[in-house]
Coordinates of C-alpha atoms and ligand atoms in Angstrom, one line a residue:
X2 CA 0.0 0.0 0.0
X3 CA 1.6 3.5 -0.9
X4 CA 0.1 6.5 0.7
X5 CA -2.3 5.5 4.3
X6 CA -0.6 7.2 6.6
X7 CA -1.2 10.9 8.4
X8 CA -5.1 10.8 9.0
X9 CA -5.6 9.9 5.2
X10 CA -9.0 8.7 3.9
X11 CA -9.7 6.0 1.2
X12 CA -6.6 4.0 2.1
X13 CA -8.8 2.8 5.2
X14 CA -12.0 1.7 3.0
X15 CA -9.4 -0.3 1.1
X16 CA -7.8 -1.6 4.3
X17 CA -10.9 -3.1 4.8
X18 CA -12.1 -4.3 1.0
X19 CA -8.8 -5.8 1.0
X20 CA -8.9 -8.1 4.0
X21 CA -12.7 -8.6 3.3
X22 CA -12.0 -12.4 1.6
X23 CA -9.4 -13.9 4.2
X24 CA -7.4 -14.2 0.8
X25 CA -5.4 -11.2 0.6
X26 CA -3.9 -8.9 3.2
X27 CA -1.4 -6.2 3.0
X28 CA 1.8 -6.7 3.6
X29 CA 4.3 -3.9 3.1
X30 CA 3.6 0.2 3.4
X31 CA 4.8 3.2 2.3
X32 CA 2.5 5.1 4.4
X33 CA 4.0 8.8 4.0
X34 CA 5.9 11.2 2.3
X35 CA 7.8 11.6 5.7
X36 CA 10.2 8.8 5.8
X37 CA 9.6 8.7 10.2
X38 CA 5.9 9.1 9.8
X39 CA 6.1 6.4 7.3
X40 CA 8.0 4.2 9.6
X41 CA 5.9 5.1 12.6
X42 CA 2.3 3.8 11.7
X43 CA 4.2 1.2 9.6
X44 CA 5.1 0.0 13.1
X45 CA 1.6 0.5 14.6
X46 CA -0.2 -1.7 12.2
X47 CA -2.3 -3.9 13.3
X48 CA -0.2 -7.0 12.3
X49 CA 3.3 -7.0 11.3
X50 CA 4.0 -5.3 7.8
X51 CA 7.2 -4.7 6.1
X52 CA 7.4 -0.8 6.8
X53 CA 9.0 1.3 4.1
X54 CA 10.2 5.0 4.3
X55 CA 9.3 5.4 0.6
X56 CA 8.0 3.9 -2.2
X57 CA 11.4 4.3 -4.0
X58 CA 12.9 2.1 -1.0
X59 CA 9.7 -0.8 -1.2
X60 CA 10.4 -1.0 -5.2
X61 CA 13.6 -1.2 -4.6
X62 CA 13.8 -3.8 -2.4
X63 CA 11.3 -5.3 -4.4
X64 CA 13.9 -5.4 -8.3
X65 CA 15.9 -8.0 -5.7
X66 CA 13.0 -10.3 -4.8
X67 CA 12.3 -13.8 -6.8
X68 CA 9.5 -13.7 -8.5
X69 CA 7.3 -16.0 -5.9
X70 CA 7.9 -13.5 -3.8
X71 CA 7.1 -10.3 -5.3
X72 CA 3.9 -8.6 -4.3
X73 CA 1.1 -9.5 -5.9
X74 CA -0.3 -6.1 -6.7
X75 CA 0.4 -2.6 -5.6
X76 CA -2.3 -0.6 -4.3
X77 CA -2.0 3.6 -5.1
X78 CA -3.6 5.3 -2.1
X79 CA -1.9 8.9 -2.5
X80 CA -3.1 12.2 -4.3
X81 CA -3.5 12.8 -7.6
X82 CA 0.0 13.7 -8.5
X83 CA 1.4 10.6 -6.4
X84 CA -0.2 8.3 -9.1
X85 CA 2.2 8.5 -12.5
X86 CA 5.6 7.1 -10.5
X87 CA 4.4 5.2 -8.5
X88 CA 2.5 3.4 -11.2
X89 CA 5.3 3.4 -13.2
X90 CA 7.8 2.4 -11.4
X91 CA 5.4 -0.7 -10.7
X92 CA 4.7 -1.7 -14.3
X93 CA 8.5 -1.5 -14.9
X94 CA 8.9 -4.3 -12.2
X95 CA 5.7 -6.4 -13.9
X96 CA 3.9 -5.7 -10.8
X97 CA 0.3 -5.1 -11.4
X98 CA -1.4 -2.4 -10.0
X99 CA -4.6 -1.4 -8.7
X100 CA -4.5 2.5 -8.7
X101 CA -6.5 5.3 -7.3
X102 CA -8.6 7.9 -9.5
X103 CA -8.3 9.5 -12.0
X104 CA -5.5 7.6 -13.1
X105 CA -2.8 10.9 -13.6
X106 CA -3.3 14.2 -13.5
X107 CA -3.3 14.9 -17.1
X108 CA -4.0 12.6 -20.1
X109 CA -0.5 13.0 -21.2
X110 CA 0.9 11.2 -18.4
X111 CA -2.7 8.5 -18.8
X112 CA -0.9 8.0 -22.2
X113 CA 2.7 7.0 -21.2
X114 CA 0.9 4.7 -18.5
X115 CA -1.6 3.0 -21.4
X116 CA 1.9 2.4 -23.3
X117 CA 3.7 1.2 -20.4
X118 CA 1.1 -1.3 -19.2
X119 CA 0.7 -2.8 -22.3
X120 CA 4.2 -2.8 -23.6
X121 CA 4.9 -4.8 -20.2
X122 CA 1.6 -6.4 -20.2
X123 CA 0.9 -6.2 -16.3
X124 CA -2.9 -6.0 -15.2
X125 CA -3.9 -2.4 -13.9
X126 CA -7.0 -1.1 -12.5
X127 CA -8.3 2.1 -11.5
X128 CA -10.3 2.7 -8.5
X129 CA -14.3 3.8 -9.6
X130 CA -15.8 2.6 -6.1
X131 CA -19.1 2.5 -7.2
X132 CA -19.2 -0.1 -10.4
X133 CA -18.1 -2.7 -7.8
X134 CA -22.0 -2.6 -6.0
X135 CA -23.9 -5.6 -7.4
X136 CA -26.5 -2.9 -8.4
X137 CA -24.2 -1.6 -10.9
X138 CA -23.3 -4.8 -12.5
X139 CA -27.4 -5.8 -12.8
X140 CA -27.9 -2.2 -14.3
X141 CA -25.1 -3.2 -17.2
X142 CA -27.5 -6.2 -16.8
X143 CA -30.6 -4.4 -17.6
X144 CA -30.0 -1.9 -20.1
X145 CA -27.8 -5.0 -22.6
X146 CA -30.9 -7.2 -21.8
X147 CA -32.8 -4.4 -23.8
X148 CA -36.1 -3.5 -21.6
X149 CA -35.1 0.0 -21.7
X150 CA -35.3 0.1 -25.0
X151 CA -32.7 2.3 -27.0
X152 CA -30.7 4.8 -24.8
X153 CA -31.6 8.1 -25.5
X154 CA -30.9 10.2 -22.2
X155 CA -28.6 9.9 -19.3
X156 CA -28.4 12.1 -16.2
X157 CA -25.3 11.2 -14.4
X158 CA -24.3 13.2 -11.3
X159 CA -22.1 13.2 -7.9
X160 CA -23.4 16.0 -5.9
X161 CA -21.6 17.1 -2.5
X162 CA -21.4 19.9 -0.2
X163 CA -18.3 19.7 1.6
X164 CA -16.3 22.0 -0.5
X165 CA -18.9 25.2 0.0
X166 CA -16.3 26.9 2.4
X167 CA -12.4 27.4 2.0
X168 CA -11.4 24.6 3.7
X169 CA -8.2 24.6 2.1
X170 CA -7.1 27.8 3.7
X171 CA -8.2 26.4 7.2
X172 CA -5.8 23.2 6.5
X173 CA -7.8 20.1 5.5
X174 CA -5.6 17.7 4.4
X175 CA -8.0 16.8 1.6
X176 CA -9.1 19.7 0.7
X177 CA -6.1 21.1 0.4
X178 CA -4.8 19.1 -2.3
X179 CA -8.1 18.6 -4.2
X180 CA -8.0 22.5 -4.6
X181 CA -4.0 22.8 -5.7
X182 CA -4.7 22.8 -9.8
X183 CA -0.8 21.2 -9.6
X184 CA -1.6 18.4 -7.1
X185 CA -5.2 17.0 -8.6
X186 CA -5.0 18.1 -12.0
X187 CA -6.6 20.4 -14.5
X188 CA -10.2 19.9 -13.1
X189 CA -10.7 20.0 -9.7
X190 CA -14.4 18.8 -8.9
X191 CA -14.6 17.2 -12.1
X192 CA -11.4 15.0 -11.7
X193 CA -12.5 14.2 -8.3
X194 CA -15.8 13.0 -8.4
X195 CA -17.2 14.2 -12.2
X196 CA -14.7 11.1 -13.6
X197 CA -16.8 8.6 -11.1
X198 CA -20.3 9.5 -12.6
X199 CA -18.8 9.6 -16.4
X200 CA -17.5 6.1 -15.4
X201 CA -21.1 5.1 -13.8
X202 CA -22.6 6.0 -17.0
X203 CA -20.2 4.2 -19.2
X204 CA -20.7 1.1 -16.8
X205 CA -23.8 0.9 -17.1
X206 CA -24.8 1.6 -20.2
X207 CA -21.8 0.6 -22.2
X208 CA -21.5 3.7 -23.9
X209 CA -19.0 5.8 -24.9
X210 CA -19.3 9.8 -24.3
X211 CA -18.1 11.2 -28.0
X212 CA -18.1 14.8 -27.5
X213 CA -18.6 17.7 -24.6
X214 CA -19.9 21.0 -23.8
X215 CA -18.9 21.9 -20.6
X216 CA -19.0 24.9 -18.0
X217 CA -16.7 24.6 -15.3
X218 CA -17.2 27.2 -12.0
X219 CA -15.2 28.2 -9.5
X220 CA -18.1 29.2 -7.1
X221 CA -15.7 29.8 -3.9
X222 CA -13.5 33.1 -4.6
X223 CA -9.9 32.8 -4.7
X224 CA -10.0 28.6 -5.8
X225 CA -7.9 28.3 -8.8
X226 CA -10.0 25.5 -10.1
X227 CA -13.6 24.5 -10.5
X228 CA -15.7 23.0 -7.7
X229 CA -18.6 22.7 -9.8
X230 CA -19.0 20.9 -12.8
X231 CA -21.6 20.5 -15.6
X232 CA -20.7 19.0 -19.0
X233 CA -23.5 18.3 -21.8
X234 CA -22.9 14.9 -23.8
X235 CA -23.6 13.0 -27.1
X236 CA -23.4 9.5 -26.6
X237 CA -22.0 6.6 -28.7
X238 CA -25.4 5.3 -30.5
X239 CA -26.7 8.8 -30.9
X240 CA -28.1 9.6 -27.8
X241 CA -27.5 12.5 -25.2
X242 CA -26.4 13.0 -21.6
X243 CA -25.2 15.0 -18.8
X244 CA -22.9 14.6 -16.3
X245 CA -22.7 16.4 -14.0
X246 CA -20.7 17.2 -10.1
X247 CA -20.4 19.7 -7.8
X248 CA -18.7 19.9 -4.3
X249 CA -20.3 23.3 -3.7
X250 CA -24.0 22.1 -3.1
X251 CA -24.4 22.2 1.0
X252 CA -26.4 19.0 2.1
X253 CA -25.6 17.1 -0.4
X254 CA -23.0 14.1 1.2
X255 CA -22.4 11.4 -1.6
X256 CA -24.9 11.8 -3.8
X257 CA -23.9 9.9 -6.7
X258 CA -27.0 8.8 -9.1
X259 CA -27.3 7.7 -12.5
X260 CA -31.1 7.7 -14.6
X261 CA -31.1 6.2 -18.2
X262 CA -34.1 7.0 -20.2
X263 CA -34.8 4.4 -23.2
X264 CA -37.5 4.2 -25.8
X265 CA -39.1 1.7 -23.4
X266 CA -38.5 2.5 -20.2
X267 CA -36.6 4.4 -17.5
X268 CA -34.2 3.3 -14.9
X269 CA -32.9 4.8 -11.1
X270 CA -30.3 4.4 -8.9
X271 CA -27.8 6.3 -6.2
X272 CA -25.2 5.3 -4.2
X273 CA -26.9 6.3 -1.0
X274 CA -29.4 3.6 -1.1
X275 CA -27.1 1.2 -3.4
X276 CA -29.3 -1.6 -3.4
X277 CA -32.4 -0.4 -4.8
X278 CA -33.0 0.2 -8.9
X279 CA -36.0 1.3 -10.0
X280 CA -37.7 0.6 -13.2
X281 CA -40.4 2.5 -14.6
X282 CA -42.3 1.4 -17.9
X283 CA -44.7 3.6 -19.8
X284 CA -48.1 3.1 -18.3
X285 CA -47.2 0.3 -15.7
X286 CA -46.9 1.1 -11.8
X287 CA -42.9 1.6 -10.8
X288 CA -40.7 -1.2 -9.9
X289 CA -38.5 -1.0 -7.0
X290 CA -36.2 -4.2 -7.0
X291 CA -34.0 -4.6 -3.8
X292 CA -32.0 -7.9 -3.8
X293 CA -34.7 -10.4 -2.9
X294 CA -36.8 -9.1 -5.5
X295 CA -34.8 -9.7 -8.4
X296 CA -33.9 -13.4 -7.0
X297 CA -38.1 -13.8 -6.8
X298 CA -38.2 -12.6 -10.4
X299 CA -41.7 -12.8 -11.3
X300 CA -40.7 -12.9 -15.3
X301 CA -40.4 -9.1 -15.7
X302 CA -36.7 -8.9 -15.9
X303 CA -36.2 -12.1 -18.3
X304 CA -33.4 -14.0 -17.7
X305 CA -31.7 -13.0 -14.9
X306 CA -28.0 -15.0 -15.2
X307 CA -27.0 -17.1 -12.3
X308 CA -23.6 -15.9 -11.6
X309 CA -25.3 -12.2 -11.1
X310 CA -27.8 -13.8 -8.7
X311 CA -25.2 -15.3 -6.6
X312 CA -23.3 -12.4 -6.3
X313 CA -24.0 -10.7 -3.4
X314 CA -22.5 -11.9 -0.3
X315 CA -25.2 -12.0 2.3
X316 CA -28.4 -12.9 2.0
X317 CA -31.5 -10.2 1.6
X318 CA -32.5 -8.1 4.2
X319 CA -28.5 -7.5 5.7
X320 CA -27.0 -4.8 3.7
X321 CA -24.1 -4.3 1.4
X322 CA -22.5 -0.7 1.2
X323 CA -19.3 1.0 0.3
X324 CA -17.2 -1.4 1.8
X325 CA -18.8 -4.3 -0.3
X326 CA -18.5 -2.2 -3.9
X327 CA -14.5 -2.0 -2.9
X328 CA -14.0 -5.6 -1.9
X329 CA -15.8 -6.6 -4.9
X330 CA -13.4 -4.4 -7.0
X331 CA -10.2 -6.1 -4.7
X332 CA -11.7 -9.4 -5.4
X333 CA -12.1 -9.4 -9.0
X334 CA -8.6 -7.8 -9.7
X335 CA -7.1 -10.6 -7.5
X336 CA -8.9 -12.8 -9.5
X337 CA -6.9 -11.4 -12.2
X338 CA -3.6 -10.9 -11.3
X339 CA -3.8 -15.0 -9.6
X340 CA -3.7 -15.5 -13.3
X341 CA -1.5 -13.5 -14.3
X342 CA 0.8 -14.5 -12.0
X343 CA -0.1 -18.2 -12.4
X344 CA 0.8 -17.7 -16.0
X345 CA -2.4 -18.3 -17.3
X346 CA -4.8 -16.3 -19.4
X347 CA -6.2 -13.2 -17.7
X348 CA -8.6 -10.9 -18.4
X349 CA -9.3 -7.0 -17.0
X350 CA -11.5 -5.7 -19.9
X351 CA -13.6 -3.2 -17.8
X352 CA -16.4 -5.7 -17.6
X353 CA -15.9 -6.3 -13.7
X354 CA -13.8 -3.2 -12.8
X355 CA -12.0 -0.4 -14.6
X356 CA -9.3 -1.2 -16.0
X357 CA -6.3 1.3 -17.1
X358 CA -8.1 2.0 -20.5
X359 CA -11.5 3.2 -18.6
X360 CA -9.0 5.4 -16.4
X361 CA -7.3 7.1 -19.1
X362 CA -10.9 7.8 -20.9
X363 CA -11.7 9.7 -17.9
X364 CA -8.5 11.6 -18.5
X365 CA -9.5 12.3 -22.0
X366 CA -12.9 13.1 -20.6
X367 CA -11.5 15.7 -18.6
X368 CA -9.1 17.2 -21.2
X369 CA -12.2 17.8 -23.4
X370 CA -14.2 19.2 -21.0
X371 CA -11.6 21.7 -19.7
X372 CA -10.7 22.5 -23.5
X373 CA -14.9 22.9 -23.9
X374 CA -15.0 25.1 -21.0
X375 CA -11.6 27.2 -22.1
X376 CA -14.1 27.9 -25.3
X377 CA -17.3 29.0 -24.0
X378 CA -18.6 25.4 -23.9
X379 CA -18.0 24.8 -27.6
X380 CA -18.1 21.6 -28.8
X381 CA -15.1 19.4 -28.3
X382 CA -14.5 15.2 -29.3
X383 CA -13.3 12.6 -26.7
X384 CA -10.3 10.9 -28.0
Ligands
LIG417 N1 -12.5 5.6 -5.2 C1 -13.0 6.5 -4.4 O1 -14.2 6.4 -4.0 C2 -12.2 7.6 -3.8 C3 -12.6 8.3 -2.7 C4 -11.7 9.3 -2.1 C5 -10.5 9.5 -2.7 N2 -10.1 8.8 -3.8 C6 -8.8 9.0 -4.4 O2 -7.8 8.5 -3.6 C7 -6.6 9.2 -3.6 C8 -6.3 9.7 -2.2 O3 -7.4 10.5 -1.7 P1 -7.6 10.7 -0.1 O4 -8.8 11.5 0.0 O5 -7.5 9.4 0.6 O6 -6.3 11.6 0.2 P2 -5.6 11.9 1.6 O7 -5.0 13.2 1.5 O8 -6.6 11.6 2.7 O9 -4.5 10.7 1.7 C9 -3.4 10.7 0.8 C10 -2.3 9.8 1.4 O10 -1.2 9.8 0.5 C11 0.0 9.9 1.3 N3 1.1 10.4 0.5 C12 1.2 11.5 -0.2 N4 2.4 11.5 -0.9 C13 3.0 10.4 -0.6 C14 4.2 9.8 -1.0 N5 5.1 10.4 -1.8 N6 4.5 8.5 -0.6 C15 3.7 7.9 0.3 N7 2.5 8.4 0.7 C16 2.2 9.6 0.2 C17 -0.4 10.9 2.4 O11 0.5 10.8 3.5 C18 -1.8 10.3 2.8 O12 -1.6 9.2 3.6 C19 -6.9 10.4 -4.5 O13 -6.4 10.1 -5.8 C20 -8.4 10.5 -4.6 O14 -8.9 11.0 -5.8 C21 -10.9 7.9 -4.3

């Protein structure tokens, strides 16, 4: 694990997706950017870890390991502009990685990775939370199965209100480098959290976004870089979207939420009540399906298929959250990189997580949004 240490906060949602299975722990840290903070929480885990004072000292000790005892995967818990060398550095080694988002902080840098990963062709994945709920993957489910109807209109969004004051100037840790145009990148709201509801909406509807109009605000004076963010879409088959974020909107927590209107039918879901989706079909009452009700199918969904049943990990009734859309996300890239490792055929095509092609589309996502926006929200293409 690289980054963790100093109060941080994803790095102890992963601690806990990765231990989740009883088949993976972690087992060496580079906590910190201060080599005796590093060493210092490396010594107070909970178990004994091999405690680094960088991540230049764990891959180096790592280029004199035999293979068997390499790492299995690296995990990239540090900000924005802690992703690229780590990353690389990894790949170099063939270690595979499972990295933070966005991926870089520019799509330059997404590119170098792209090349890198395939040239050594070493599994990588990027870190989009929220395609790991079952939900999502029986979303995928229902808009390929075709009840929707033809996509014409998604409304993707991450709404939250915690950036609404200058925290940055009163020292929060992750506000302050969320707000540092150098530190997360060229978009600051839309980087953060716009890149997680683009990905939702690619997920689940296995579209592509083609081209942008954006408008990016900076609503709190003095912040270099947006903290709201609003970006009009055409979609892959024709139809039209909009994605949009905002950290600026006081009340709102984590409210991610995706609706995809088809020609037969619409669909619902957010994150803060991840296992419900609602259907709605022209003329007939709504349907609500929460876990048991899709396992009941009563013949409205079709064919449900069985590994999708049997994917959730408790039965009905006891709820899966946050920490169960990360495990999943640790447990399918394990899958993976087994294989890998085993030197067998493996697969990381974006189907179960995202891979390092979905991460360097949100890059190029951002880049033509920021390019819209630079234009007066002219029209730009997605590459
Ligand atoms: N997937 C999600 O749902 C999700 C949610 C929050 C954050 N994130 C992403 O996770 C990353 C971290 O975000 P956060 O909010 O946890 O940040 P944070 O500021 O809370 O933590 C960052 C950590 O990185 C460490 N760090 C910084 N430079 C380092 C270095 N050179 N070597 C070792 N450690 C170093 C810090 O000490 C700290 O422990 C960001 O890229 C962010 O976008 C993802």
């Amino acid at each position: 694990m690289i980054g963790g240490g100093g109060g941080a906060f994803i790095a102890n949602p992963h601690q806990k997706a990765i231990h989740f299975d009883g088949t993976r722990r972690v087992t060496s840290v580079a906590l910190h950017p201060n080599p005796e903070i590093a060493m210092n929480e490396a010594n107070q885990w909970p178990y004994p870890v091999k405690g680094y004072t960088s991540y230049d000292e764990m891959f180096a000790d790592q280029a004199n390991l035999p293979e068997d005892e390499k790492l299995d995967y690296v995990l990239i818990v540090t900000p924005n502009f802690v992703h690229f060398d780590p990353a690389m550095k990894a790949l170099e080694l063939g270690i595979p990685v499972l990295c933070e988002k966005p991926l870089t902080t520019n799509l330059e840098l997404a590119d170098q990775l792209v090349a890198k990963a395939k040239e050594k062709n070493v599994p990588f994945a990027v870190a989009h939370t929220y395609l790991g709920h079952w939900t999502s993957w029986f979303m995928r489910h229902v808009v390929t199965s075709g009840l929707l109807g033809e996509v014409r209109w998604v409304d993707s969004y991450y709404i939250q209100g915690w950036l609404a004051d200058k925290l940055e100037d009163a020292g929060q840790m992750q506000a302050e480098w969320r707000t540092d145009p150098k530190k997360a990148g060229g978009s600051g709201c839309g980087g953060d959290i716009g890149t997680h509801a683009m990905m939702q909406l690619r997920f689940v509807t296995g579209l592509e976004i083609d081209r942008v109009s954006a408008r990016l605000e900076k609503f709190v004076p003095g912040r270099p870089i947006d903290d709201h963010f609003t970006v009009y879409g055409e979609l892959s088959n024709g139809g039209k979207c909009l994605v949009r974020a905002s950290q600026v909107c006081i009340g709102h927590l984590n409210d991610l939420g995706i609706m995809v209107a088809g020609t037969k039918g619409a669909m619902k879901w957010r994150q803060e009540e991840p296992e419900k989706v609602t259907i709605l079909l022209q003329g007939q009452p709504d349907r609500t399906y929460w876990r048991g009700a899709v396992a009941a199918n009563d013949g409205f969904l079709g064919d449900v298929p069985d590994w999708l049943l049997g994917e959730p990990t408790i039965p009905a009734g006891h709820g899966e959250g946050f920490h169960d859309a990360f495990a999943r996300l640790h447990r399918e890239f394990e899958k993976t990189v087994r294989a890998y490792k085993a030197g067998e055929a493996w697969e990381c095509d974006g189907s179960r997580y995202a891979n390092i092609d979905d991460g360097r589309k949100g890059l190029a996502f951002i880049d033509a949004c920021l390019k819209s926006d630079e234009a007066d929200g002219a029209w730009q293409p997605v590459s």
